[in-house]
Amino acid sequence: MSERAAPFHCPYCGDEDLRPHEAGHGAWECASCNRAFQLKFLGLLSRGPVRNDVGGDGI
């Protein structure tokens, strides 16, 4: 896995014109809506994946 994952679109306007922000690691700025935001990886969940196929009638 890479150390730096880039977002694909702005969480506010959906545009893809993103650039790294000078605030530091994980900070991005959107040239379309002129907003800056920061991403942070919190960790893995301990419960693991949850199965969704418990039976019943499928449509």
Coordinates of C-alpha atoms in Angstrom, one line a residue:
M1 CA 0.0 0.0 0.0
S2 CA 1.2 3.5 -0.8
E3 CA 1.9 5.9 2.0
R4 CA -0.2 8.6 0.4
A5 CA -3.6 7.9 -1.0
A6 CA -5.2 10.6 -3.1
P7 CA -9.0 11.3 -3.1
F8 CA -10.7 11.0 -6.5
H9 CA -13.2 13.8 -6.0
C10 CA -14.1 16.7 -3.7
P11 CA -16.4 15.6 -0.8
Y12 CA -18.2 19.0 -1.1
C13 CA -18.8 19.6 -4.8
G14 CA -17.7 16.3 -6.5
D15 CA -15.2 17.9 -8.8
E16 CA -12.0 16.1 -9.6
D17 CA -9.6 19.2 -9.7
L18 CA -7.8 18.5 -6.5
R19 CA -4.3 19.5 -5.4
P20 CA -2.3 18.8 -2.2
H21 CA -2.8 21.6 0.3
E22 CA 0.1 23.3 2.1
A23 CA -1.3 22.5 5.5
G24 CA 0.4 19.1 5.5
H25 CA -0.1 15.4 5.1
G26 CA -3.6 14.4 4.1
A27 CA -4.7 18.0 3.3
W28 CA -6.2 18.7 -0.1
E29 CA -7.8 21.7 -1.8
C30 CA -10.4 21.9 -4.5
A31 CA -9.9 24.4 -7.3
S32 CA -13.6 24.2 -8.3
C33 CA -15.3 25.2 -5.0
N34 CA -12.2 26.7 -3.3
R35 CA -12.5 24.5 -0.2
A36 CA -9.7 22.7 1.7
F37 CA -10.2 19.5 3.5
Q38 CA -8.1 16.8 5.3
L39 CA -8.3 13.0 5.1
K40 CA -7.3 10.8 7.9
F41 CA -7.1 7.0 8.1
L42 CA -8.5 5.9 11.5
G43 CA -7.7 2.2 11.4
L44 CA -9.2 -1.2 10.7
L45 CA -12.4 -2.4 12.3
S46 CA -12.0 -5.4 14.7
R47 CA -15.3 -7.0 13.7
G48 CA -14.2 -7.9 10.2
P49 CA -16.4 -8.1 7.2
V50 CA -20.1 -8.6 7.7
R51 CA -22.0 -11.1 5.5
N52 CA -25.2 -9.9 3.9
D53 CA -26.5 -13.3 2.6
V54 CA -28.3 -14.6 5.6
G55 CA -31.0 -16.4 3.5
G56 CA -34.5 -15.5 2.7
D57 CA -36.2 -14.8 -0.6
G58 CA -34.0 -12.9 -3.1
I59 CA -35.6 -10.5 -5.5

